[in-house]
Short mmCIF file of N, CA and C in Angstrom, two decimals:
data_model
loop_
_atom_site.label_atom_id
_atom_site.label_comp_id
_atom_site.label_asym_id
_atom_site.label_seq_id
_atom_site.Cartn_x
_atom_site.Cartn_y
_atom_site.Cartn_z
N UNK A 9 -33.58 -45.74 122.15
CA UNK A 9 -33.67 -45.89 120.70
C UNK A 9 -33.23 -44.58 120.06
N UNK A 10 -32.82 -44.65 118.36
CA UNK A 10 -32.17 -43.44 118.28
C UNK A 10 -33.35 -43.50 116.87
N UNK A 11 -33.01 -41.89 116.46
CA UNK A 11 -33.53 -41.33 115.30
C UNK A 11 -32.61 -42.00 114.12
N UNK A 12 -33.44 -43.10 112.97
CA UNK A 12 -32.52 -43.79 112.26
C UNK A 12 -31.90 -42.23 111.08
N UNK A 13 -32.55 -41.11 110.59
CA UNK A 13 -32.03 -40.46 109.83
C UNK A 13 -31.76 -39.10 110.75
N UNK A 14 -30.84 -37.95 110.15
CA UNK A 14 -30.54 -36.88 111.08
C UNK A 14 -31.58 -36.14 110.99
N UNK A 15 -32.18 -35.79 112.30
CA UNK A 15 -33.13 -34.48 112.89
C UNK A 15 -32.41 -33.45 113.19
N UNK A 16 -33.01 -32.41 113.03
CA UNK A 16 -32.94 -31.27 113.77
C UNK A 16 -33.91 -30.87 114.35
N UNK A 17 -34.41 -30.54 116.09
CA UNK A 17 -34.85 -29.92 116.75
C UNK A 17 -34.54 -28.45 117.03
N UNK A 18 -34.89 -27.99 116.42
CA UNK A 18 -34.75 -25.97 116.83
C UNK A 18 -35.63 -25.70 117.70
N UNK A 19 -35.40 -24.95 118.53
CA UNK A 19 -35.59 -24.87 120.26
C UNK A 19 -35.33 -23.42 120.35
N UNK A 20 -36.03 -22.91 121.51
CA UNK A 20 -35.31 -21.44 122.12
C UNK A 20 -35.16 -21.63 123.53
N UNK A 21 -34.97 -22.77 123.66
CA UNK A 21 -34.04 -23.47 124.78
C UNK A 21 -34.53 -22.22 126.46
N UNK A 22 -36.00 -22.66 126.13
CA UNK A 22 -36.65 -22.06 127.16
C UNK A 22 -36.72 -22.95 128.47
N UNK A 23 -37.37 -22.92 129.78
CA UNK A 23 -37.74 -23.61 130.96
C UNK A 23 -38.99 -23.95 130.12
N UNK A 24 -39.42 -25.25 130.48
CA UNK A 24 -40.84 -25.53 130.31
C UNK A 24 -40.92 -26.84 128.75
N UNK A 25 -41.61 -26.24 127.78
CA UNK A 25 -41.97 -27.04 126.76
C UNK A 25 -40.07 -26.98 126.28
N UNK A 26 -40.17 -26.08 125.98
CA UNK A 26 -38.75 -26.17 124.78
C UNK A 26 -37.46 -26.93 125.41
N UNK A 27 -37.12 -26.86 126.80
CA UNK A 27 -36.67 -27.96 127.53
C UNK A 27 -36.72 -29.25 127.98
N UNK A 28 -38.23 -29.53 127.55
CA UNK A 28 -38.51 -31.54 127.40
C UNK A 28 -38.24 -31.64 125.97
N UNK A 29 -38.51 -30.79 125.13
CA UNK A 29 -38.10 -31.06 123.81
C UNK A 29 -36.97 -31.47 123.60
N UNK A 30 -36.13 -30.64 123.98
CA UNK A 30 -34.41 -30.42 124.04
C UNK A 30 -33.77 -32.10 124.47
N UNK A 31 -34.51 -32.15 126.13
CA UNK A 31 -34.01 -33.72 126.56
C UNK A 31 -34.69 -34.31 125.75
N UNK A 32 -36.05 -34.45 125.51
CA UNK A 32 -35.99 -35.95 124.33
C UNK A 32 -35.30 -35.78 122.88
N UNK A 33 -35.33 -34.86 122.59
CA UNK A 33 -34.34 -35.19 121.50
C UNK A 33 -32.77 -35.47 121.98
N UNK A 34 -32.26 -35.35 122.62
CA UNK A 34 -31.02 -35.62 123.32
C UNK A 34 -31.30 -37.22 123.51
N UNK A 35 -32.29 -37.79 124.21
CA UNK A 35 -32.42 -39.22 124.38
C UNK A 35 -32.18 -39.81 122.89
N UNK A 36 -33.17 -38.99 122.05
CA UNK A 36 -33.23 -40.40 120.62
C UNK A 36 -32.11 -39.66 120.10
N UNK A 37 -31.18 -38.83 119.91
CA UNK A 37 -29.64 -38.94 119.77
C UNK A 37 -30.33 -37.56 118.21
N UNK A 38 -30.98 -36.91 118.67
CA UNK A 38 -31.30 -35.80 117.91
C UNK A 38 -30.62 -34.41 118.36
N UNK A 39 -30.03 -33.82 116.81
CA UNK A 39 -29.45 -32.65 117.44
C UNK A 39 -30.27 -31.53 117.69
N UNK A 40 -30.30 -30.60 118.76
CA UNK A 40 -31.04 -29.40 118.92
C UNK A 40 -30.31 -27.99 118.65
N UNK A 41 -30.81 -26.80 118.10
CA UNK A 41 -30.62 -25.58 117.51
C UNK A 41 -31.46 -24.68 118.72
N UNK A 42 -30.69 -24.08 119.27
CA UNK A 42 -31.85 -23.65 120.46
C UNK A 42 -31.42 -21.81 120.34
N UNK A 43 -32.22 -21.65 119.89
CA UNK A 43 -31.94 -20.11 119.49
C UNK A 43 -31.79 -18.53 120.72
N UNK A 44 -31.38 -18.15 120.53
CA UNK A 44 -31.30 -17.02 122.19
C UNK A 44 -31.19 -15.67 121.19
N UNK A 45 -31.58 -14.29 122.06
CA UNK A 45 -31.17 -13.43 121.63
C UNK A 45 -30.31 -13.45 123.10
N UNK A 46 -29.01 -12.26 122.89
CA UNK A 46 -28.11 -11.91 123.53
C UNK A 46 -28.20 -11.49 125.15
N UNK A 47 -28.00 -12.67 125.63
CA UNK A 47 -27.90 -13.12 126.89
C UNK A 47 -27.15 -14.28 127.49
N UNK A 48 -27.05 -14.01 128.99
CA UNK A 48 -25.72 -14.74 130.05
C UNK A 48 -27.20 -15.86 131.11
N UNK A 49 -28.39 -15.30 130.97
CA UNK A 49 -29.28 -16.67 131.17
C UNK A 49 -29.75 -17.70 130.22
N UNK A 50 -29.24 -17.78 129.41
CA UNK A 50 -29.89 -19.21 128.18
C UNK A 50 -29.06 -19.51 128.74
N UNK A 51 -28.93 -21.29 129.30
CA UNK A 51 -28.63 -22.18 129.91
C UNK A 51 -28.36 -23.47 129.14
N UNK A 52 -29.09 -23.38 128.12
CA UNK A 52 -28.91 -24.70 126.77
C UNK A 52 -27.73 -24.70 126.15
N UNK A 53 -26.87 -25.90 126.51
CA UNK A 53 -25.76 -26.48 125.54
C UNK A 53 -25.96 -26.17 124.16
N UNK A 54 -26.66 -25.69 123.72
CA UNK A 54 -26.89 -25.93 122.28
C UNK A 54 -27.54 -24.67 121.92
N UNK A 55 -27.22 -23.59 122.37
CA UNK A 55 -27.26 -21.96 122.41
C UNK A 55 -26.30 -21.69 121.28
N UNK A 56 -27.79 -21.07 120.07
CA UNK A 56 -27.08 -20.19 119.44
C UNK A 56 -27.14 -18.39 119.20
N UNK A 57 -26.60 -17.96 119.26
CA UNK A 57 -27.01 -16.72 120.00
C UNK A 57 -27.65 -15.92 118.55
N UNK A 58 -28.21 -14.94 118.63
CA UNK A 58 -29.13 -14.61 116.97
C UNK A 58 -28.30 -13.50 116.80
N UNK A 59 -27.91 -13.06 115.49
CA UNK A 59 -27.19 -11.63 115.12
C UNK A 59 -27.79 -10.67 114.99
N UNK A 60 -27.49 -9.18 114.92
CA UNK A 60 -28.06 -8.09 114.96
C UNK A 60 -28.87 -8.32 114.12
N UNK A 61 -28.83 -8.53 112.46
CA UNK A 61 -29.60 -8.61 111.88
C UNK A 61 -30.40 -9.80 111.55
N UNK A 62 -30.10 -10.82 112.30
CA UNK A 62 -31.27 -12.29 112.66
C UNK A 62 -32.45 -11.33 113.71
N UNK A 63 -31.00 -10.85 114.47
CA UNK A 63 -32.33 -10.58 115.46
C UNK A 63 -33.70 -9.14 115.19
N UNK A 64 -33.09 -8.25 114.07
CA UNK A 64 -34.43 -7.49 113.34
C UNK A 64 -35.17 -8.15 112.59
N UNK A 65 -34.86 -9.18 111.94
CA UNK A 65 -35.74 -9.97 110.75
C UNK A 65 -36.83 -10.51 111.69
N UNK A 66 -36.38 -11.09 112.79
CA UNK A 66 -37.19 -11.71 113.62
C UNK A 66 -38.23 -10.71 114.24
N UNK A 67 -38.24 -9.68 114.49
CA UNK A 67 -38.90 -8.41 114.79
C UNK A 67 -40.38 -8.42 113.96
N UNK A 68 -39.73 -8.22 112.64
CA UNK A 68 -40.34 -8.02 111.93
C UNK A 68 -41.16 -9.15 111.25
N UNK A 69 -40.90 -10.42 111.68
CA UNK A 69 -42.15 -11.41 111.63
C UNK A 69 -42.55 -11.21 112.60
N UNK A 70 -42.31 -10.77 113.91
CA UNK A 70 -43.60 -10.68 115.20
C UNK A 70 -44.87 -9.81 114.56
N UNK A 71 -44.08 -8.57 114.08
CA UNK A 71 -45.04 -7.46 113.73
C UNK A 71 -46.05 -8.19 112.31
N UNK A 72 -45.24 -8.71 112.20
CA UNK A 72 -46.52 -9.11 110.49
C UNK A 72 -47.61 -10.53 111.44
N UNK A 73 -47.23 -11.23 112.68
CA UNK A 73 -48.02 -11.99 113.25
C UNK A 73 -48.63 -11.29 114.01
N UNK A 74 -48.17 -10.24 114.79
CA UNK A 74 -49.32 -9.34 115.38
C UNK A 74 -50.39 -8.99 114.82
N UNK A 75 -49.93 -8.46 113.14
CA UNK A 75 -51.23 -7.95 112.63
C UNK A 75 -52.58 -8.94 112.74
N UNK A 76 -52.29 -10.26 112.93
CA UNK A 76 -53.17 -10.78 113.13
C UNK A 76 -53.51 -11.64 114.37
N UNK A 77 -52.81 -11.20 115.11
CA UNK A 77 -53.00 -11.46 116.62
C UNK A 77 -53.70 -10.03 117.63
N UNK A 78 -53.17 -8.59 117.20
CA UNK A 78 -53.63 -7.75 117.73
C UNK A 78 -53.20 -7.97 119.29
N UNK A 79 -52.41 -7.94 119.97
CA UNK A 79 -51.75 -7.87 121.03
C UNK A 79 -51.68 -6.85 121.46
N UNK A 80 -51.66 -6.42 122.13
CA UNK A 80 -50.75 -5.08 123.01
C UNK A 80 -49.52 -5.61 123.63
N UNK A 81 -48.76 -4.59 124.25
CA UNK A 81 -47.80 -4.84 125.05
C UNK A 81 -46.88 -5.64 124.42
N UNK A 82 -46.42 -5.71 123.31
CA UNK A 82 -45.55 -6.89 122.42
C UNK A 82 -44.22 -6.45 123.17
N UNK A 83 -43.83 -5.05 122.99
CA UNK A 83 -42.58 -4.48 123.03
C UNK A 83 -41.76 -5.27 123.75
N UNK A 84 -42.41 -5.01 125.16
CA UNK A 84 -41.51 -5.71 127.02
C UNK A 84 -41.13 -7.29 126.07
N UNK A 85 -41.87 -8.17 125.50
CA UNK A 85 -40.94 -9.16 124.94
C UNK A 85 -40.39 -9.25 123.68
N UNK A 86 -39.91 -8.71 122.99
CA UNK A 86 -39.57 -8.56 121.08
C UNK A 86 -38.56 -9.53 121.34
N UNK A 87 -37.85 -9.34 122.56
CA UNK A 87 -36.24 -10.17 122.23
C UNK A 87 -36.84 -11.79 122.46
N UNK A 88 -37.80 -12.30 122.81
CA UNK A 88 -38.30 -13.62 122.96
C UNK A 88 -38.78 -13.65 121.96
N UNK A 89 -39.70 -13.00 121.51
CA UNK A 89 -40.62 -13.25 120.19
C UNK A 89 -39.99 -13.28 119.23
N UNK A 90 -38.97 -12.94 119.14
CA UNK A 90 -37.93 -12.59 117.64
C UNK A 90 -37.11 -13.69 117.31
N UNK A 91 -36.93 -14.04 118.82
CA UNK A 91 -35.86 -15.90 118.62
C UNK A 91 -37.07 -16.79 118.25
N UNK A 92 -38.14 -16.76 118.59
CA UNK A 92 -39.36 -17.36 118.27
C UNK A 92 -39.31 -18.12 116.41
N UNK A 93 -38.96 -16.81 115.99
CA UNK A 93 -39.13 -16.61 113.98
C UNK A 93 -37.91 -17.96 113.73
N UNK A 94 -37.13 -17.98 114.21
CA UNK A 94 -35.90 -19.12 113.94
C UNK A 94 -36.44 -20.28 113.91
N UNK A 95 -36.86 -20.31 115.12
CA UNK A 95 -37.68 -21.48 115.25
C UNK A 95 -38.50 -22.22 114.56
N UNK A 96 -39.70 -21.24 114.16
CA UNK A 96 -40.49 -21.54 112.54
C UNK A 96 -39.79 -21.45 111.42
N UNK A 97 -38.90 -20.36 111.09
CA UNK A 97 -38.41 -20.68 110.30
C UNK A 97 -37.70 -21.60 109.59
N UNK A 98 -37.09 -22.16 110.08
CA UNK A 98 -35.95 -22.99 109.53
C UNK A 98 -36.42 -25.12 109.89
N UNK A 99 -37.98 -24.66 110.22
CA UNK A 99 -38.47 -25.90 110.87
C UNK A 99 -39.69 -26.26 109.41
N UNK A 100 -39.79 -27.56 109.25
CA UNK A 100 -40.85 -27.75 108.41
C UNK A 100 -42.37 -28.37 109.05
N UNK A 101 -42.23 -28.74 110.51
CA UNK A 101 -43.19 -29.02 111.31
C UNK A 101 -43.33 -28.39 112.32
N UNK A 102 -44.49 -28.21 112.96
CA UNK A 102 -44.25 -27.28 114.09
C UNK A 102 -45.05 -27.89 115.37
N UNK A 103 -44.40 -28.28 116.24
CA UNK A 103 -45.12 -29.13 117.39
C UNK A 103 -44.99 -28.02 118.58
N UNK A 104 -46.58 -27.76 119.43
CA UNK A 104 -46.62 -26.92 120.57
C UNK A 104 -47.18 -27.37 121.32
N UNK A 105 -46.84 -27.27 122.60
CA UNK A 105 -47.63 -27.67 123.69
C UNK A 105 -48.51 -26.26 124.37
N UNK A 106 -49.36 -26.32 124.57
CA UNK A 106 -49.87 -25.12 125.26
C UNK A 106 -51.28 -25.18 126.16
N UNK A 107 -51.95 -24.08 126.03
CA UNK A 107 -53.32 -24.60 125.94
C UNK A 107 -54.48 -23.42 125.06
N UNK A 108 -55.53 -24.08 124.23
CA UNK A 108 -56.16 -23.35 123.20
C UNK A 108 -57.56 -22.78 123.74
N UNK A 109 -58.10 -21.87 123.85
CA UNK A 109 -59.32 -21.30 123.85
C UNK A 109 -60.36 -21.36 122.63
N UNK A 110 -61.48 -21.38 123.07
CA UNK A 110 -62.28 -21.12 121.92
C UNK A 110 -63.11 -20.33 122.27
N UNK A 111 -63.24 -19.29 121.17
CA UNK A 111 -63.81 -17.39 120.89
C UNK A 111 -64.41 -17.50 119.97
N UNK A 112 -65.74 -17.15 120.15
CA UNK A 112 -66.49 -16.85 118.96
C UNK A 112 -66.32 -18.20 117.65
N UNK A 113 -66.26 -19.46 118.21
CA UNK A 113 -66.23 -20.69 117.14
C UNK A 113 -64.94 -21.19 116.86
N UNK A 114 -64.04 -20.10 117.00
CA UNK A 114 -62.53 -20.30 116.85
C UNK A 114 -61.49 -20.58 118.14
N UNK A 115 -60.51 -21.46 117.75
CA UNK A 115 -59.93 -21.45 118.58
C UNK A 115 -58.52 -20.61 118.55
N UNK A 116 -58.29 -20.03 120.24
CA UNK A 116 -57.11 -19.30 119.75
C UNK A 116 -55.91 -20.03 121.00
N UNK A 117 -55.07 -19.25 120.23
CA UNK A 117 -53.77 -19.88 121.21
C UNK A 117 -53.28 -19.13 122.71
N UNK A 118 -53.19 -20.13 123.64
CA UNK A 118 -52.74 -18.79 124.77
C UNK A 118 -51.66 -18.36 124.60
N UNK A 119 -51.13 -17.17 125.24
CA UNK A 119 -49.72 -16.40 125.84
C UNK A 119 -48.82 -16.44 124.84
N UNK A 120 -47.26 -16.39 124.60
CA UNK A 120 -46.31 -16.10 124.10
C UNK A 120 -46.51 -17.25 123.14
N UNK A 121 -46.64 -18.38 123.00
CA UNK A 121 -46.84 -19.36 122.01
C UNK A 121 -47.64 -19.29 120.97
N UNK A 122 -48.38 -18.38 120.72
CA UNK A 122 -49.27 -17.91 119.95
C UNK A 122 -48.60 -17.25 118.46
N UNK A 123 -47.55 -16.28 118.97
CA UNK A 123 -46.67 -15.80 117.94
C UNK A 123 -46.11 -16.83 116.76
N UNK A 124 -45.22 -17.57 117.74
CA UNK A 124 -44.62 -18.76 117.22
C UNK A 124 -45.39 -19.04 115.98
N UNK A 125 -47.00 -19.65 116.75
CA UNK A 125 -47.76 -20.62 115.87
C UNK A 125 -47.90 -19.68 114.60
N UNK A 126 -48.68 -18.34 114.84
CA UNK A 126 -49.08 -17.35 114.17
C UNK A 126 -48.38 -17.08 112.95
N UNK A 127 -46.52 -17.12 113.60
CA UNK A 127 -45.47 -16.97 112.16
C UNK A 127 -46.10 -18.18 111.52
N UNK A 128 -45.84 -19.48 112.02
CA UNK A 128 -45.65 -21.08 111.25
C UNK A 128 -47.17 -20.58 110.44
N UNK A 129 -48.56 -20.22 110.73
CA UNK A 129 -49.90 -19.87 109.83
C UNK A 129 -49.30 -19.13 109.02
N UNK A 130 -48.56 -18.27 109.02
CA UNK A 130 -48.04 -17.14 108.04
C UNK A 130 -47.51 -17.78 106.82
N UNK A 131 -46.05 -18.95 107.38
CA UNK A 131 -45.98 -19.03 106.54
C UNK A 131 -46.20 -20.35 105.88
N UNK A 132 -47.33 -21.28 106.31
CA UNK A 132 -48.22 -22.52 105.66
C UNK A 132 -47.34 -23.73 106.21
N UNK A 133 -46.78 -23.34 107.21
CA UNK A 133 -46.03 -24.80 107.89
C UNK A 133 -47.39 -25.94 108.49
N UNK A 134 -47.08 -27.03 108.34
CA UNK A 134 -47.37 -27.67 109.11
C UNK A 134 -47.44 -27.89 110.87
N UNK A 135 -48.78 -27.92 111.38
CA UNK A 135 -48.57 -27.34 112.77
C UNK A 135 -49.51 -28.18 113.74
N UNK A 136 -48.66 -28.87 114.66
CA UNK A 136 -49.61 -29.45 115.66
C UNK A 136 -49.55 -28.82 117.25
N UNK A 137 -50.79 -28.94 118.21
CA UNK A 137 -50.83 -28.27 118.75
C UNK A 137 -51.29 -29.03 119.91
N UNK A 138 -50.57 -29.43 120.80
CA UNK A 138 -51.35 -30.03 122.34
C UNK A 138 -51.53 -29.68 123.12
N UNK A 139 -53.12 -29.59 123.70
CA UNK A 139 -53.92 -28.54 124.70
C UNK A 139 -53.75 -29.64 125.53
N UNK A 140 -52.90 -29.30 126.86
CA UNK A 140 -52.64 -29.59 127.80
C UNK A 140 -53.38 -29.55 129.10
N UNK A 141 -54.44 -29.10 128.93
CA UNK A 141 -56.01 -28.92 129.71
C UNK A 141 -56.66 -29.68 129.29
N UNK A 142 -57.05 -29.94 127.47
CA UNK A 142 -57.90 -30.63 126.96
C UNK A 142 -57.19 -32.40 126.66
N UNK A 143 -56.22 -32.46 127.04
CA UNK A 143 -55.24 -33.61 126.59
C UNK A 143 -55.63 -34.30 125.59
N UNK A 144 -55.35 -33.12 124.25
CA UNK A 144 -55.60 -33.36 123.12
C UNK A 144 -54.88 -32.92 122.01
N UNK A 145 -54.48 -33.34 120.83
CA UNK A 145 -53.54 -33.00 119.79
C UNK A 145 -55.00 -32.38 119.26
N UNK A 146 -54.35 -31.30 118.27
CA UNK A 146 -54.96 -30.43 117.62
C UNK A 146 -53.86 -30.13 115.90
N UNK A 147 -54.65 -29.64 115.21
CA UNK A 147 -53.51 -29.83 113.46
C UNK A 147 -54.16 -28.27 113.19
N UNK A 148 -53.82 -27.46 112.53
CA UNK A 148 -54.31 -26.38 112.35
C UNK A 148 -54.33 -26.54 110.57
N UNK A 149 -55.53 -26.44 110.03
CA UNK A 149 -56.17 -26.70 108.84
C UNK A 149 -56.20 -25.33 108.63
N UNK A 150 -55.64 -25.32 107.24
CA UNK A 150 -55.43 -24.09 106.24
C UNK A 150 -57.03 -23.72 105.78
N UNK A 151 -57.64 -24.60 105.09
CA UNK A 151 -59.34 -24.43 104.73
C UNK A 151 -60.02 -24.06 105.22
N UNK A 152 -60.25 -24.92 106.97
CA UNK A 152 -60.88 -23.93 107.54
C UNK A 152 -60.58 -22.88 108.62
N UNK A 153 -59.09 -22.28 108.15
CA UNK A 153 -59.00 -21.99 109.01
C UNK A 153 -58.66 -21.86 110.49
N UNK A 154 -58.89 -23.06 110.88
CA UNK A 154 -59.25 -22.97 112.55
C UNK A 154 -57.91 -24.05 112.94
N UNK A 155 -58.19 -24.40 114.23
CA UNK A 155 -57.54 -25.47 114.54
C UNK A 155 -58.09 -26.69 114.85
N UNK A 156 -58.31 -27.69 114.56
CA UNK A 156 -58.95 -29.29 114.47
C UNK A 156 -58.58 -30.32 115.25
N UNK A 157 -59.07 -30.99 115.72
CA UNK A 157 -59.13 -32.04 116.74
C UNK A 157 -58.46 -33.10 115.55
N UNK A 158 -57.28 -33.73 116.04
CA UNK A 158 -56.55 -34.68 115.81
C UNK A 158 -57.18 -35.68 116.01
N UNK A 159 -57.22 -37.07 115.49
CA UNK A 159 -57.78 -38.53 115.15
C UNK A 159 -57.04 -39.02 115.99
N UNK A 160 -55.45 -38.76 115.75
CA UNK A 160 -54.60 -39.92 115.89
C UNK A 160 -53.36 -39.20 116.17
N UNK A 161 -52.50 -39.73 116.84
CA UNK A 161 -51.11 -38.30 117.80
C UNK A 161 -50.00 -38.37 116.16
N UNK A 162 -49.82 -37.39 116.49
CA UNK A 162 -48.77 -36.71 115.44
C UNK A 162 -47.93 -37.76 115.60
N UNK A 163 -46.90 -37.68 114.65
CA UNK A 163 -45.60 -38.42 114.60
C UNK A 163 -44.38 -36.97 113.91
N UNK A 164 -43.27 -37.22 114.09
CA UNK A 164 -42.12 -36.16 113.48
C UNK A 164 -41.69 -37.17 112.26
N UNK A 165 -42.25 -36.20 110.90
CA UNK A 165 -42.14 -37.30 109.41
C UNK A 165 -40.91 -36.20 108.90
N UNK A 166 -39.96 -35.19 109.31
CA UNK A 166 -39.72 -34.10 108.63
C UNK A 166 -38.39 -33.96 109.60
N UNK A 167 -36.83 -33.55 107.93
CA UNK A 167 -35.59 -33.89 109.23
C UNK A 167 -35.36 -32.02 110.26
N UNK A 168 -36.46 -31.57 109.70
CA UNK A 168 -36.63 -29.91 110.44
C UNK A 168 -37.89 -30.02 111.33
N UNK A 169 -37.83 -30.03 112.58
CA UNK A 169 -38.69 -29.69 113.38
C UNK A 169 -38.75 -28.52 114.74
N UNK A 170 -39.74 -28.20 114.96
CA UNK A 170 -39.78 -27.09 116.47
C UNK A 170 -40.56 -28.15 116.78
N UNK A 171 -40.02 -27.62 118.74
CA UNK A 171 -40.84 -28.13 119.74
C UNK A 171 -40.93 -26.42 120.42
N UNK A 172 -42.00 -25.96 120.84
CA UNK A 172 -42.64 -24.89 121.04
C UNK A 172 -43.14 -25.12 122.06
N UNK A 173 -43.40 -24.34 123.18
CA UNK A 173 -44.54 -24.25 123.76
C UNK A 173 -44.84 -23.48 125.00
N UNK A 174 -45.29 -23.68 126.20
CA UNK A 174 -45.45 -22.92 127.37
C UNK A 174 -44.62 -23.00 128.75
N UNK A 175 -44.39 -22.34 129.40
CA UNK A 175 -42.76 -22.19 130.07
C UNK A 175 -43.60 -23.37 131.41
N UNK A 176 -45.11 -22.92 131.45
CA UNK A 176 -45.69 -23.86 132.67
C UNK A 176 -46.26 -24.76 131.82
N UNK A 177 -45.41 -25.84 131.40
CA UNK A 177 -45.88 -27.04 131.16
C UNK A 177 -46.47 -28.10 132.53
N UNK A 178 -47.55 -28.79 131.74
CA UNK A 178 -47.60 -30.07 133.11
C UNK A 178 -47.27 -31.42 132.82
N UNK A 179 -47.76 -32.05 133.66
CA UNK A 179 -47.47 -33.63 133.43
C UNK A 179 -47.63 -33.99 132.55
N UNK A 180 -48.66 -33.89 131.69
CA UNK A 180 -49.51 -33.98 131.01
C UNK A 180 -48.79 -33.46 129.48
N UNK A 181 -48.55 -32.30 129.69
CA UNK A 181 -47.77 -31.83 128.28
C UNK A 181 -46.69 -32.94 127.70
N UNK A 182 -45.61 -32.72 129.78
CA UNK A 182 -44.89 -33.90 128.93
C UNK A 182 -44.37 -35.04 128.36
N UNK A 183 -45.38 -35.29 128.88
CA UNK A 183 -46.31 -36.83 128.56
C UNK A 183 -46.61 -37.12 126.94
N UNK A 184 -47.32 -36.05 126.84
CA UNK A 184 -47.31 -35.74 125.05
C UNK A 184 -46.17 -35.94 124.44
N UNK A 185 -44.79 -35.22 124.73
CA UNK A 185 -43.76 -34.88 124.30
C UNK A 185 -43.46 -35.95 124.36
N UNK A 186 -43.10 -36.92 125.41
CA UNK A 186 -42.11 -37.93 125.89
C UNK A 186 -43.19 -38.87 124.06
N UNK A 187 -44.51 -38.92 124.35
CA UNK A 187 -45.32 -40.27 123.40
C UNK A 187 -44.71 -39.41 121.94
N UNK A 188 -44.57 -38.43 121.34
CA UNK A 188 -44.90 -37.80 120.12
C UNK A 188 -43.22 -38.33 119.68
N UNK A 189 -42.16 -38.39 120.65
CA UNK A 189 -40.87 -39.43 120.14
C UNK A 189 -41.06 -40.79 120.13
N UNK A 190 -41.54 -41.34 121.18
CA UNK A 190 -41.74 -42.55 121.07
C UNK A 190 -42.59 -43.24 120.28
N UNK A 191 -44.00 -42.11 119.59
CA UNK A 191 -44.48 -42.59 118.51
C UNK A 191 -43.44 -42.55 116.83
N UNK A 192 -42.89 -41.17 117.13
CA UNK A 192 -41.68 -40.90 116.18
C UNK A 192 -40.51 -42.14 115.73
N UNK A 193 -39.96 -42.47 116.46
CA UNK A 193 -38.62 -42.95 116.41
C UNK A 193 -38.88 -44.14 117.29
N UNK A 194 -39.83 -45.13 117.48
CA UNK A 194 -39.83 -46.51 117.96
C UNK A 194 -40.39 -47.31 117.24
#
């Protein structure tokens, strides 16, 4: 089945989540934007490589999501985290696969996917989130804050979307992925 109006999937055309993304949107006949900074390993047909100055802007949303992530060690990845900002940016939904912790009442996001989400909180995107441990959709609510247990599985209502997520996806993630088109576009 195909996507009856044009999508865009923006991708950083990683191993893992951003690569089931990539093939199902390729199945329902969706185009993907798969962002790279300057490199001979991005492997995605659909590699666009980021410019000097894409690739500082992007910098500089890591650092304004750090402030509220508090990370260490950002540096060793800036050139991942920075293709990351494209991704949110130019997306009006934000779909991740990962898996979420909960600290002190809150839940937080694991590993490198966190940024991602962190820009999309920054800047009031719409954001769903599937804990791949908990095999559960999650929506991240502006009010309170936090991130919320989903009713009912997302659908893609928006012709800008990211698929985000963790390089060790499981069955399970893409299982999510494969239902979140087929709830989409069937």
């Amino acid at each position: 089945m195909k996507a009856k109006k044009k999508y865009i999937c923006h991708s950083g055309g990683a191993e893992g989540t951003d690569s089931y993304f990539e093939f199902f949107s390729k199945q329902y006949g969706i185009d993907t934007v798969a962002y790279s900074y300057k490199t001979r390993f991005h492997e995605s047909t659909n590699k666009r490589e980021l410019t000097l100055l894409e690739f500082n802007e992007g910098i500089q949303q890591v650092y304004k999501a750090n402030a509220t992530l508090k990370r260490t060690r950002i540096n060793q990845y800036l050139k991942f985290l920075a293709r990351n900002w494209f991704q949110v940016k130019y997306a009006d939904e934000v779909f991740a696969v990962t898996t979420l912790k909960k600290y002190s009442g809150l839940y937080e996001i694991k590993g490198g996917t966190a940024w991602a989400v962190q820009m999309a909180i920054n800047e009031q995107k719409k954001i769903f989130v599937y804990d791949q441990e908990e095999l559960h959709w999650f929506y991240y609510d502006y009010y309170v804050q936090n991130f919320c247990l989903l009713k009912i599985d997302p659908k893609i209502t928006v012709k800008n979307f990211t698929g985000i997520g963790t390089r060790s996806i499981n069955f399970f993630g893409v299982s999510a992925i494969e239902q979140l088109f087929k709830n989409s576009f069937e």
